[in-house]
XYZ file of C-alpha atoms in Angstrom:
730
model
C 17.175 -22.641 -6.637
C 14.798 -21.529 -3.882
C 12.011 -23.984 -4.730
C 12.657 -27.695 -4.101
C 10.344 -30.561 -5.016
C 10.622 -33.923 -3.217
C 9.000 -36.451 -5.476
C 9.020 -39.186 -2.896
C 7.384 -37.038 -0.161
C 5.338 -35.079 -2.772
C 6.301 -31.824 -1.080
C 7.380 -28.428 -2.289
C 9.874 -26.604 -0.053
C 10.127 -22.853 -0.701
C 13.167 -21.171 0.950
C 14.261 -17.584 1.252
C 17.444 -16.701 3.169
C 15.574 -16.878 6.484
C 12.170 -18.449 5.862
C 10.608 -21.693 4.690
C 7.175 -22.429 3.217
C 6.151 -26.097 2.580
C 3.302 -27.400 0.467
C 2.253 -31.049 0.222
C 0.119 -33.192 -2.087
C -2.194 -35.303 0.066
C -4.258 -38.348 -0.773
C -6.461 -38.036 -3.930
C -4.422 -34.994 -5.109
C -5.568 -32.380 -2.603
C -3.089 -29.648 -2.013
C -2.123 -29.040 1.624
C -0.310 -26.536 3.684
C 2.499 -28.086 5.766
C 4.746 -25.317 7.255
C 5.538 -21.630 7.213
C 8.133 -20.067 9.448
C 11.854 -19.799 10.208
C 14.072 -21.413 7.569
C 14.484 -25.230 7.719
C 17.513 -27.011 6.267
C 15.225 -29.655 4.920
C 11.612 -30.757 5.517
C 11.209 -34.329 6.785
C 7.545 -34.415 7.826
C 8.276 -34.495 11.599
C 4.585 -33.754 12.037
C 2.660 -35.784 9.508
C -0.884 -35.112 8.401
C -3.151 -36.828 10.921
C -6.558 -38.226 10.176
C -9.446 -38.985 12.548
C -13.117 -39.742 12.286
C -14.617 -36.420 13.294
C -18.321 -36.067 13.915
C -20.117 -33.766 11.565
C -17.113 -33.523 9.245
C -18.296 -35.433 6.159
C -16.020 -37.557 3.976
C -15.537 -36.973 0.228
C -14.761 -40.735 -0.047
C -17.416 -42.473 2.076
C -15.248 -45.550 2.590
C -12.698 -43.496 4.579
C -14.360 -41.862 7.503
C -11.059 -40.400 8.814
C -10.542 -38.170 5.711
C -12.426 -34.891 5.532
C -11.496 -31.646 3.840
C -13.082 -29.944 6.871
C -10.024 -30.865 8.950
C -7.347 -30.702 6.261
C -4.929 -27.770 6.158
C -5.251 -26.640 2.481
C -3.631 -24.272 0.015
C -6.676 -23.206 -2.053
C -9.840 -24.642 -0.527
C -13.357 -24.881 -1.974
C -16.774 -24.984 -0.349
C -19.389 -27.573 -0.867
C -17.608 -30.945 -0.751
C -16.951 -31.373 2.992
C -15.002 -28.204 4.002
C -17.279 -25.817 5.849
C -14.715 -23.058 6.372
C -14.364 -19.900 4.245
C -13.424 -20.942 0.710
C -10.690 -19.334 -1.323
C -12.822 -19.312 -4.496
C -16.356 -20.116 -5.598
C -17.708 -20.923 -9.084
C -21.330 -20.954 -10.171
C -22.265 -23.281 -13.011
C -24.882 -22.663 -15.582
C -27.247 -25.012 -13.629
C -26.937 -22.817 -10.618
C -24.739 -25.161 -8.508
C -21.497 -23.991 -6.840
C -19.719 -27.293 -6.028
C -16.198 -27.698 -7.374
C -13.416 -30.196 -6.732
C -9.839 -29.207 -7.533
C -6.997 -31.791 -7.618
C -3.318 -31.528 -8.263
C -2.398 -32.118 -11.932
C 1.110 -30.806 -12.551
C 3.625 -28.193 -11.554
C 6.354 -26.038 -13.062
C 9.408 -24.399 -11.421
C 11.083 -21.536 -13.301
C 13.757 -18.953 -12.605
C 12.652 -15.407 -12.225
C 9.178 -13.932 -11.929
C 6.580 -13.410 -14.748
C 4.420 -10.341 -14.664
C 0.620 -10.255 -14.181
C -1.024 -8.946 -17.366
C -2.927 -5.755 -16.629
C -2.158 -5.753 -12.917
C 0.592 -4.208 -10.755
C 3.008 -6.591 -9.145
C 6.442 -6.968 -7.724
C 9.180 -7.770 -10.188
C 12.787 -8.924 -10.577
C 15.504 -7.251 -12.564
C 17.257 -10.581 -13.266
C 16.171 -14.183 -12.984
C 18.623 -15.017 -10.280
C 16.677 -12.879 -7.795
C 13.714 -15.225 -7.449
C 12.174 -18.523 -8.480
C 8.520 -19.148 -9.293
C 6.522 -22.306 -8.630
C 3.310 -22.850 -10.519
C 0.966 -25.575 -9.306
C -1.903 -26.484 -11.624
C -5.108 -27.714 -10.101
C -7.900 -29.133 -12.230
C -11.611 -29.850 -11.945
C -12.168 -32.529 -14.547
C -15.997 -32.208 -14.563
C -15.897 -28.441 -15.299
C -12.690 -28.229 -17.309
C -11.624 -25.567 -14.788
C -7.895 -25.064 -14.380
C -6.638 -23.124 -11.382
C -2.907 -22.194 -11.355
C -1.419 -21.158 -8.035
C 1.714 -19.022 -8.461
C 4.369 -18.725 -5.780
C 7.389 -16.443 -6.299
C 10.252 -16.757 -3.764
C 12.525 -13.731 -3.331
C 15.761 -15.045 -1.971
C 17.489 -11.959 -0.594
C 14.297 -10.065 0.210
C 12.705 -12.794 2.344
C 9.238 -12.449 0.854
C 6.920 -14.817 -1.035
C 4.257 -13.548 -3.365
C 1.146 -15.437 -4.426
C -1.501 -15.082 -7.110
C -4.008 -17.270 -8.885
C -5.168 -17.650 -12.471
C -8.533 -19.378 -13.150
C -9.111 -20.627 -16.674
C -12.249 -22.106 -18.208
C -11.083 -24.941 -20.460
C -14.461 -26.535 -20.577
C -17.384 -26.033 -22.923
C -19.829 -24.346 -20.563
C -20.118 -20.861 -19.143
C -18.809 -20.361 -15.618
C -19.404 -17.433 -13.228
C -16.719 -16.592 -10.727
C -18.237 -15.513 -7.397
C -15.097 -15.371 -5.277
C -11.375 -15.366 -6.066
C -8.879 -14.869 -3.290
C -5.226 -14.378 -4.061
C -4.071 -16.360 -1.078
C -5.342 -18.809 1.560
C -3.220 -20.143 4.441
C -4.259 -22.654 7.117
C -2.382 -22.366 10.463
C -2.466 -25.286 12.945
C -3.499 -23.149 15.957
C -4.983 -19.813 16.911
C -2.298 -18.420 19.206
C -2.214 -15.029 17.512
C -3.225 -11.434 17.678
C -4.463 -9.734 14.556
C -2.864 -6.420 13.588
C -4.431 -4.146 10.944
C -4.519 -0.505 9.968
C -7.827 1.327 10.312
C -9.229 4.837 10.551
C -10.951 7.361 8.350
C -10.339 10.556 6.331
C -7.675 12.642 8.113
C -7.162 9.802 10.609
C -5.684 7.016 8.477
C -3.851 3.808 9.361
C -4.178 3.597 13.131
C -2.462 0.472 14.367
C -5.044 -1.882 15.908
C -4.249 -5.142 17.638
C -6.725 -7.692 18.999
C -6.666 -11.379 19.939
C -8.157 -13.856 17.622
C -11.400 -15.533 18.714
C -13.477 -18.337 17.365
C -15.424 -17.302 14.274
C -14.752 -14.660 11.669
C -12.802 -11.445 11.960
C -12.059 -9.371 8.904
C -11.129 -6.024 7.340
C -12.382 -4.972 3.956
C -13.354 -2.198 1.573
C -16.551 -1.954 -0.454
C -15.917 1.669 -1.445
C -14.336 1.114 -4.833
C -10.864 1.945 -3.481
C -8.571 0.511 -0.907
C -9.993 3.302 1.361
C -9.168 5.495 4.317
C -11.019 3.059 6.536
C -8.969 -0.076 6.113
C -5.662 -0.749 4.411
C -5.238 -3.932 2.332
C -2.844 -5.292 4.974
C -3.081 -7.619 7.920
C -0.631 -9.460 10.196
C -0.946 -12.384 12.558
C 1.338 -11.806 15.504
C 2.203 -14.459 18.079
C 1.275 -13.731 21.648
C 4.001 -11.840 23.336
C 5.587 -10.732 20.080
C 6.280 -7.003 19.865
C 8.228 -4.525 17.733
C 11.559 -6.283 18.043
C 11.032 -9.969 18.794
C 8.543 -12.781 18.179
C 6.874 -14.284 15.149
C 4.872 -12.198 12.742
C 3.116 -13.239 9.513
C 2.328 -10.377 7.163
C -0.242 -10.240 4.292
C -0.363 -7.328 1.891
C -2.518 -7.120 -1.301
C -1.145 -5.351 -4.359
C -4.522 -3.873 -5.344
C -6.328 -0.546 -5.095
C -9.976 -1.501 -5.114
C -12.454 -3.509 -3.093
C -10.674 -6.132 -1.012
C -11.347 -8.643 1.805
C -8.807 -9.927 4.377
C -10.544 -12.575 6.393
C -9.488 -14.671 9.409
C -11.488 -17.658 10.579
C -10.908 -19.725 13.642
C -12.686 -23.023 13.562
C -13.925 -25.527 16.206
C -10.482 -27.142 16.457
C -8.881 -23.726 16.896
C -7.106 -23.850 13.581
C -6.806 -20.528 11.790
C -7.524 -19.804 8.112
C -6.443 -16.550 6.460
C -7.780 -15.521 3.000
C -7.100 -12.298 1.201
C -8.058 -11.021 -2.210
C -10.852 -9.321 -4.151
C -13.931 -8.572 -2.031
C -16.578 -11.053 -3.104
C -19.255 -8.578 -2.001
C -21.211 -7.398 -5.124
C -18.674 -9.118 -7.376
C -18.940 -11.756 -10.097
C -16.995 -12.410 -13.285
C -18.287 -14.334 -16.288
C -15.804 -16.836 -17.697
C -16.718 -18.023 -21.171
C -14.949 -21.142 -22.508
C -11.339 -20.248 -23.283
C -11.308 -17.192 -20.974
C -9.242 -16.747 -17.866
C -9.202 -14.502 -14.786
C -6.080 -13.277 -12.935
C -6.235 -12.345 -9.250
C -4.089 -9.529 -7.802
C -0.832 -10.421 -6.065
C -0.552 -10.993 -2.340
C 2.792 -10.419 -0.698
C 3.571 -12.446 2.391
C 6.430 -11.836 4.864
C 7.435 -13.980 7.803
C 9.564 -12.406 10.538
C 10.915 -13.758 13.811
C 12.139 -10.259 14.656
C 8.775 -8.780 15.483
C 6.801 -6.172 13.582
C 9.948 -4.143 12.928
C 11.574 -6.996 11.096
C 8.435 -7.543 8.968
C 8.193 -3.868 8.149
C 11.806 -3.580 7.032
C 11.301 -6.550 4.625
C 8.180 -4.878 3.106
C 10.113 -1.548 2.888
C 13.028 -3.077 0.985
C 10.756 -5.070 -1.364
C 8.275 -2.214 -2.084
C 10.912 0.417 -2.448
C 13.139 -1.526 -4.868
C 10.974 -4.217 -6.502
C 7.432 -2.753 -6.616
C 8.053 0.971 -7.242
C 9.585 1.593 -10.663
C 10.977 4.269 -12.933
C 13.758 6.808 -12.773
C 12.604 8.201 -9.464
C 12.701 4.846 -7.617
C 16.369 5.431 -6.679
C 16.493 9.228 -6.912
C 16.306 11.596 -4.032
C 12.865 13.286 -4.068
C 12.760 17.087 -4.183
C 11.659 19.395 -1.394
C 8.456 21.062 -2.552
C 6.065 23.900 -1.819
C 2.388 23.360 -2.675
C -0.060 26.267 -2.813
C -3.239 24.461 -1.740
C -3.503 25.507 1.906
C -1.879 28.866 1.008
C -4.451 29.935 -1.588
C -7.036 27.233 -2.135
C -8.908 28.303 -5.363
C -8.086 31.994 -4.949
C -4.840 32.708 -6.885
C -3.404 34.158 -10.071
C -0.119 33.768 -11.845
C 1.573 36.592 -9.963
C 0.604 35.146 -6.565
C 1.834 31.768 -7.587
C 5.160 33.228 -8.832
C 5.602 35.084 -5.556
C 5.209 31.935 -3.447
C 7.596 30.054 -5.797
C 10.176 32.860 -5.651
C 10.067 32.838 -1.872
C 10.439 29.070 -1.885
C 13.578 29.356 -4.058
C 15.079 31.850 -1.637
C 14.565 29.347 1.209
C 16.173 26.448 -0.711
C 13.018 24.690 -1.905
C 13.373 22.744 -5.181
C 9.887 22.243 -6.575
C 6.672 24.289 -6.844
C 3.354 22.413 -7.206
C 0.289 24.181 -8.548
C -2.799 22.526 -6.931
C -6.515 22.565 -7.699
C -8.160 25.456 -9.547
C -5.940 25.973 -12.607
C -8.385 24.491 -15.206
C -11.821 25.014 -16.730
C -13.835 27.479 -14.710
C -12.690 26.003 -11.464
C -13.198 28.684 -8.774
C -14.623 26.213 -6.180
C -15.307 22.514 -6.010
C -18.634 22.714 -7.866
C -17.399 22.560 -11.484
C -14.976 21.777 -14.235
C -13.548 18.354 -13.376
C -13.064 16.797 -16.801
C -12.372 20.061 -18.530
C -8.595 19.819 -18.636
C -7.816 23.110 -20.291
C -6.329 26.251 -18.648
C -8.435 28.718 -16.602
C -7.350 31.801 -18.593
C -8.814 34.347 -16.156
C -6.335 33.074 -13.512
C -3.498 32.118 -15.866
C -3.824 34.323 -18.983
C -0.456 33.116 -20.224
C -1.376 29.497 -19.843
C 0.526 26.692 -18.071
C 3.663 27.187 -20.108
C 4.008 30.853 -19.164
C 3.604 30.010 -15.420
C 5.854 26.936 -15.554
C 8.564 28.919 -17.356
C 8.375 31.647 -14.734
C 9.026 28.982 -12.078
C 11.687 26.997 -13.959
C 13.376 30.307 -14.834
C 14.200 30.520 -11.117
C 15.903 27.118 -11.351
C 12.908 25.471 -9.662
C 10.942 22.518 -10.915
C 7.262 22.818 -11.725
C 4.491 20.446 -10.749
C 0.718 20.171 -11.317
C -2.393 18.796 -9.569
C -4.988 16.724 -11.536
C -8.003 14.662 -10.635
C -8.618 12.718 -13.863
C -10.934 9.988 -12.540
C -13.680 12.493 -11.737
C -16.214 14.550 -13.602
C -18.286 17.515 -12.466
C -21.948 17.730 -13.530
C -21.167 21.401 -14.280
C -18.549 20.634 -16.952
C -18.330 20.679 -20.723
C -17.325 17.014 -20.667
C -20.435 15.959 -18.678
C -22.734 17.937 -20.927
C -21.165 16.223 -23.955
C -20.980 12.712 -22.436
C -23.455 12.249 -19.534
C -23.173 8.475 -19.882
C -19.412 8.472 -19.199
C -19.838 8.359 -15.457
C -20.548 5.325 -13.224
C -24.358 5.045 -12.987
C -27.249 2.593 -13.128
C -30.477 3.085 -15.124
C -33.384 4.946 -13.568
C -31.516 5.850 -10.404
C -30.261 9.198 -9.235
C -26.529 9.841 -9.448
C -25.271 10.465 -5.932
C -22.530 13.122 -5.778
C -19.575 13.381 -3.420
C -17.744 16.758 -3.197
C -20.090 17.800 -6.035
C -18.541 15.279 -8.404
C -19.204 11.898 -10.150
C -16.760 9.213 -11.132
C -15.784 8.537 -14.712
C -16.364 5.010 -15.903
C -12.836 3.634 -16.283
C -14.237 0.184 -17.159
C -14.816 1.702 -20.641
C -11.945 1.824 -23.099
C -13.307 4.996 -24.801
C -13.269 6.870 -21.465
C -9.769 5.708 -20.662
C -8.492 6.614 -24.120
C -10.024 10.074 -23.837
C -8.444 10.749 -20.497
C -5.049 9.556 -21.765
C -5.381 11.958 -24.702
C -6.372 14.944 -22.515
C -3.599 14.351 -19.965
C -0.976 13.746 -22.700
C -1.806 17.170 -24.095
C -1.588 18.829 -20.624
C 1.634 17.142 -19.604
C 3.239 18.023 -22.948
C 2.128 21.646 -22.808
C 4.695 22.874 -20.265
C 7.937 21.775 -18.544
C 6.098 19.653 -15.930
C 8.264 17.304 -13.873
C 5.853 16.399 -11.056
C 2.160 15.471 -11.060
C -0.091 15.040 -7.993
C -2.872 12.623 -9.045
C -5.904 13.012 -6.799
C -9.120 11.038 -6.309
C -11.702 12.578 -3.967
C -14.697 10.248 -3.677
C -15.699 6.623 -3.397
C -17.958 4.710 -5.690
C -21.770 4.636 -5.626
C -24.272 3.443 -8.207
C -21.568 1.181 -9.558
C -22.653 0.333 -13.097
C -21.525 0.808 -16.654
C -23.568 1.873 -19.675
C -21.524 -0.491 -21.879
C -21.633 -3.738 -19.905
C -24.526 -6.285 -20.348
C -26.706 -7.144 -17.301
C -24.760 -10.396 -16.598
C -21.477 -8.423 -16.355
C -22.567 -5.413 -14.273
C -20.973 -6.835 -11.099
C -17.611 -6.797 -12.981
C -17.679 -3.014 -13.142
C -15.621 -2.172 -9.990
C -12.834 -4.521 -10.889
C -12.897 -3.516 -14.578
C -12.565 0.072 -13.348
C -9.351 -0.822 -11.546
C -7.962 -2.606 -14.652
C -8.781 0.566 -16.705
C -7.167 2.809 -14.109
C -3.990 0.745 -14.142
C -3.931 0.875 -17.963
C -4.304 4.639 -17.898
C -1.503 5.009 -15.279
C 0.786 2.601 -17.047
C 0.379 4.439 -20.302
C 1.067 7.885 -18.849
C 3.997 6.969 -16.555
C 5.587 5.186 -19.501
C 5.007 8.160 -21.842
C 6.347 10.675 -19.291
C 9.240 8.974 -17.452
C 10.659 12.340 -16.415
C 7.600 13.113 -14.360
C 7.548 12.242 -10.683
C 3.938 11.077 -10.032
C 2.460 11.309 -6.532
C -0.838 9.592 -5.733
C -3.506 11.150 -3.518
C -7.056 10.263 -2.552
C -8.203 12.817 -0.028
C -4.746 12.136 1.358
C -4.400 8.496 2.266
C -7.559 6.930 0.832
C -5.697 4.891 -1.742
C -2.309 4.381 -0.057
C -1.782 0.835 -1.290
C 0.858 -1.337 -3.020
C -1.102 -1.325 -6.306
C -0.760 2.441 -6.793
C 2.853 2.361 -5.602
C 3.723 0.244 -8.711
C 2.930 3.304 -10.865
C 3.542 6.217 -8.554
C 6.473 5.913 -6.104
C 4.990 8.177 -3.459
C 1.556 8.993 -1.985
C 0.118 11.983 -0.162
C -0.189 10.340 3.235
C -3.079 12.305 4.690
C -4.997 15.525 4.172
C -4.374 16.039 7.908
C -1.108 17.935 8.160
C -1.212 18.495 11.975
C 2.104 17.475 13.464
C 0.603 15.616 16.386
C -1.915 13.743 14.192
C 0.836 12.933 11.732
C 2.866 11.064 14.388
C 0.225 8.305 14.450
C -0.585 8.490 10.742
C 3.052 8.194 9.631
C 3.903 5.557 12.338
C 0.945 3.408 11.153
C 1.823 3.883 7.535
C 5.400 2.668 8.228
C 4.079 -0.770 9.301
C 4.029 -1.670 5.642
C 5.198 1.207 3.457
C 8.694 2.716 3.139
C 9.418 6.383 3.979
C 10.197 6.904 0.299
C 6.454 6.506 -0.360
C 5.306 8.904 2.367
C 4.530 12.513 1.531
C 4.986 14.659 4.645
C 4.611 18.463 4.654
C 4.707 21.412 6.977
C 1.481 23.458 7.007
C 0.220 26.674 8.625
C -1.144 26.993 12.135
C -3.740 26.864 13.543
C -3.873 23.651 11.556
C -6.657 23.660 8.930
C -7.913 20.185 9.931
C -7.771 20.114 13.738
C -7.112 23.793 14.546
C -4.167 22.947 16.722
C -1.141 25.237 17.015
C 2.224 23.493 17.115
C 5.760 25.044 16.803
C 7.296 25.341 13.352
C 10.240 23.372 14.705
C 8.142 20.280 15.571
C 6.185 20.503 12.327
C 9.429 20.282 10.435
C 10.842 17.432 12.533
C 7.726 15.381 11.938
C 7.710 16.045 8.207
C 11.417 15.062 7.969
C 10.261 11.404 8.153
C 9.091 11.264 4.563
C 9.244 13.233 1.331
C 9.550 16.729 2.778
C 7.689 19.840 1.750
C 5.452 22.795 2.698
C 1.773 23.610 2.255
C 1.382 27.262 3.304
C 1.976 30.823 2.140
C 5.723 31.372 2.374
C 5.256 35.029 1.534
C 3.527 35.603 4.918
C 6.564 34.396 6.920
C 8.512 36.646 9.317
C 12.347 36.858 9.071
C 12.546 34.513 12.038
C 10.340 31.970 10.321
C 12.316 32.351 7.138
C 15.493 31.388 9.031
C 13.847 28.369 10.579
C 12.540 27.091 7.233
C 15.894 27.738 5.522
C 17.626 25.699 8.184
C 15.001 22.938 7.933
C 15.407 22.635 4.203
C 19.183 22.504 4.534
C 19.052 19.890 7.321
C 16.591 17.719 5.429
C 18.724 17.720 2.331
C 21.577 16.278 4.515
C 19.471 13.499 5.940
C 17.354 12.848 2.808
C 19.322 9.827 1.635
C 18.886 8.209 5.024
C 15.134 8.861 5.132
C 14.402 7.835 1.627
C 16.736 4.794 1.308
C 17.737 3.800 4.815
C 16.387 1.163 7.163
C 13.574 2.413 9.382
C 13.268 1.559 13.088
C 10.354 2.417 15.327
C 11.542 3.328 18.853
C 8.462 4.688 20.723
C 4.863 4.288 19.647
C 2.394 7.248 19.727
C -0.357 4.622 20.213
C 1.135 3.654 23.576
C 1.925 6.968 25.216
C 2.753 10.675 25.031
C 5.997 10.221 23.142
C 7.077 9.077 19.691
C 10.533 8.209 18.399
C 11.916 6.670 15.260
C 15.182 6.524 13.316
C 16.680 5.838 9.946
C 19.981 3.886 9.462
C 22.081 3.659 6.334
C 22.398 0.131 4.866
C 26.067 0.005 5.878
C 25.256 1.287 9.403
C 27.795 4.124 9.001
C 25.264 6.887 9.764
C 21.777 7.432 11.149
C 19.116 10.031 11.796
C 16.917 9.817 14.870
C 13.917 11.865 16.026
C 11.988 12.230 19.267
C 8.622 13.896 19.831
C 6.726 14.757 23.004
C 3.041 15.819 22.754
C 2.105 17.244 26.157
C 4.121 18.459 29.122
C 3.840 16.477 32.338
C 4.173 17.952 35.751
C 7.359 17.148 37.634
C 8.464 14.786 34.810
C 11.481 12.562 35.083
C 14.465 12.444 32.791
C 14.148 10.519 29.520
C 16.539 8.543 27.380
C 15.904 6.729 24.100
C 17.516 3.465 23.117
C 18.563 3.451 19.493
C 18.402 0.561 17.128
C 20.121 -0.782 13.976
C 23.646 0.492 14.689
C 26.906 -1.474 14.633
C 27.516 -2.513 18.223
C 31.276 -2.783 17.582
C 31.617 0.681 16.096
C 31.946 4.121 17.667
C 29.699 6.980 16.619
C 29.598 10.736 16.982
C 26.154 12.032 17.909
C 24.805 15.519 18.170
C 25.133 16.953 21.705
C 27.888 14.518 22.939
C 31.477 15.635 22.606
C 33.239 12.282 22.521
C 32.502 9.184 20.439
C 30.025 6.655 21.853
C 29.888 2.927 21.135
C 26.976 1.625 19.067
C 26.367 -0.930 21.770
C 25.981 1.823 24.401
C 23.654 3.845 22.203
C 21.433 0.812 21.714
C 21.602 -0.614 25.259
C 21.846 2.520 27.448
C 20.470 4.999 24.963
C 20.837 8.754 24.328
C 19.496 11.363 26.702
C 16.599 13.517 25.759
C 17.646 17.141 26.488
C 16.423 18.496 29.800
C 14.742 21.532 28.207
C 12.329 19.183 26.471
C 10.770 18.441 29.823
C 8.875 21.702 29.680
C 6.194 22.836 27.314
C 3.868 21.033 24.898
C 4.754 19.876 21.396
C 8.564 19.498 21.815
C 10.896 17.567 19.535
C 14.584 16.777 19.000
C 16.552 15.290 16.040
C 20.038 13.781 16.058
C 22.627 13.088 13.379
C 24.706 10.008 14.120
C 27.928 9.180 12.198
C 30.374 6.334 12.544
C 33.851 7.436 13.618
């Protein structure tokens, strides 16, 4: 059992293999945070809760001037009854007031991990993998029950949290704020790390010291967004990639979120994460409940690298699902940057045939195959074949491709609708909109209202027909704009601010239905590249198109930043043509391949335009990737050199048994009169000997990690140079 309750101390001690988390019940039944960090054998309250009469910190019980919620480290705090810090939740009563008072009532400890109805979440395959603690808090005046759920993964060193709020009273309640997690730290000796950027520039690693007041990252765009990822870490001063304490917070959700850090006057730190309260409310009638998304927390005393590898193992094996979770992903060729909308069946067949000759395993037909889609002005929602381009239909084209012993994949964008479409002309109220306001377009498209069951059911029906019409084994699911005019024609006025979250619940239902109905299809998520690269989507689709920016140099930062939380098995990484279509940079085909090796490998270009020399390079790249693919997709990932700190990048993948590894080094620009360079490897067995490319005799794992491996001298010269190594235990 990983959850221990000490009735005498009234404490809960949650233990993974290497971490401990302790919760206490304080006076009057308030739930307190006591400890989170490296594993303790037992918790004996060496540092007790301390009380003091603090000026301007009011007292819920006037007779005791030393007790104030304003100075108490809490597990799920409220606002309005003496705590002035950011609350975890907020309820509005029918009389307009927002004061609540939750107290401990009971708890339950159970083996395993229950699912979250309608929401993505981590899971267990047997009850021995984890234990779950449910603590029930109660506001007697309102009849409000709040259940805090903690699941402790033993071997995976992670703790998940979520909250269920239930109206057991006889009056209507309105939920204004509902965080999935709140943690109070005793000090502020941290830096905050988060992932920020924009379209084609996703997930830059940013680190800044905490200061008094509020610091936050969020999305109000209706998706997790290119701008900020639903992740944040608090990193101790001096901690780095390999050592020091790190506390990670990751939200399993794909919509509007808020990750907030507040440092108060006593330099204590409160972290809250969950649904963004901006423009949100949820009506709770008597007998109704509301479930928050899941937050996944990871503590590491081995720096950011240790935290990342825990997230990678958990998300790869206990968040992603389906038959492709543990399968090697195919090398693909996608026609988007090769043809855009200008193609026909013969052109597609020619690209696929060339791909087959070069060893590629999957062809993906991108945008433009449906309706009258010759540009991005029309036809989204009209999921029937564009017969002028594909007179034989999808089945004819797919059978041409599969007849070459290649797999066939398809692009769809089923959350969108074009104004110039048969579907919009038939159902103009099916998009998100508000009365008497114009409908703003993005990329000439509107967003279907997935808060409506009839819309969701219609999309399920259309896509079921498409996916059943041909031998399709891969689907790229795109989403190319963020929400505006967020309203639903079917919701009453008092529920309009529920629309964005109801949309996500509808989306998850659609995805769950389709991935269950078509288990043989490998689904890849996309949102203009990485605009919805989050754990919520990963539960349904085990990989995501990482960025629309396919430039090799840009991808070093994008893929490095993505690896802070997400495993390489989730990262789509392709070679594209040069000059690059996003930044117009020209990089060697060799470097483009080496960068794309660090994910699910593929190509986005016209293979039929290659020279014989380029054919030979691609053929060798595909063959090499197939050899290292198990390491990349299922190995442990180590970051060696950061592109955010210099001109060079390096990383490596190590098999779980440390018998083999794959390492890569990249240099962006040449430097005059540069010195020699060596790279220290990580994750190997120090007591074993390894054979490594370029060295004739075996080398000890300790030497490779402490002295390093030499970067070849020829890489000193020229821009955009790279090198990869295979490493095998003797």
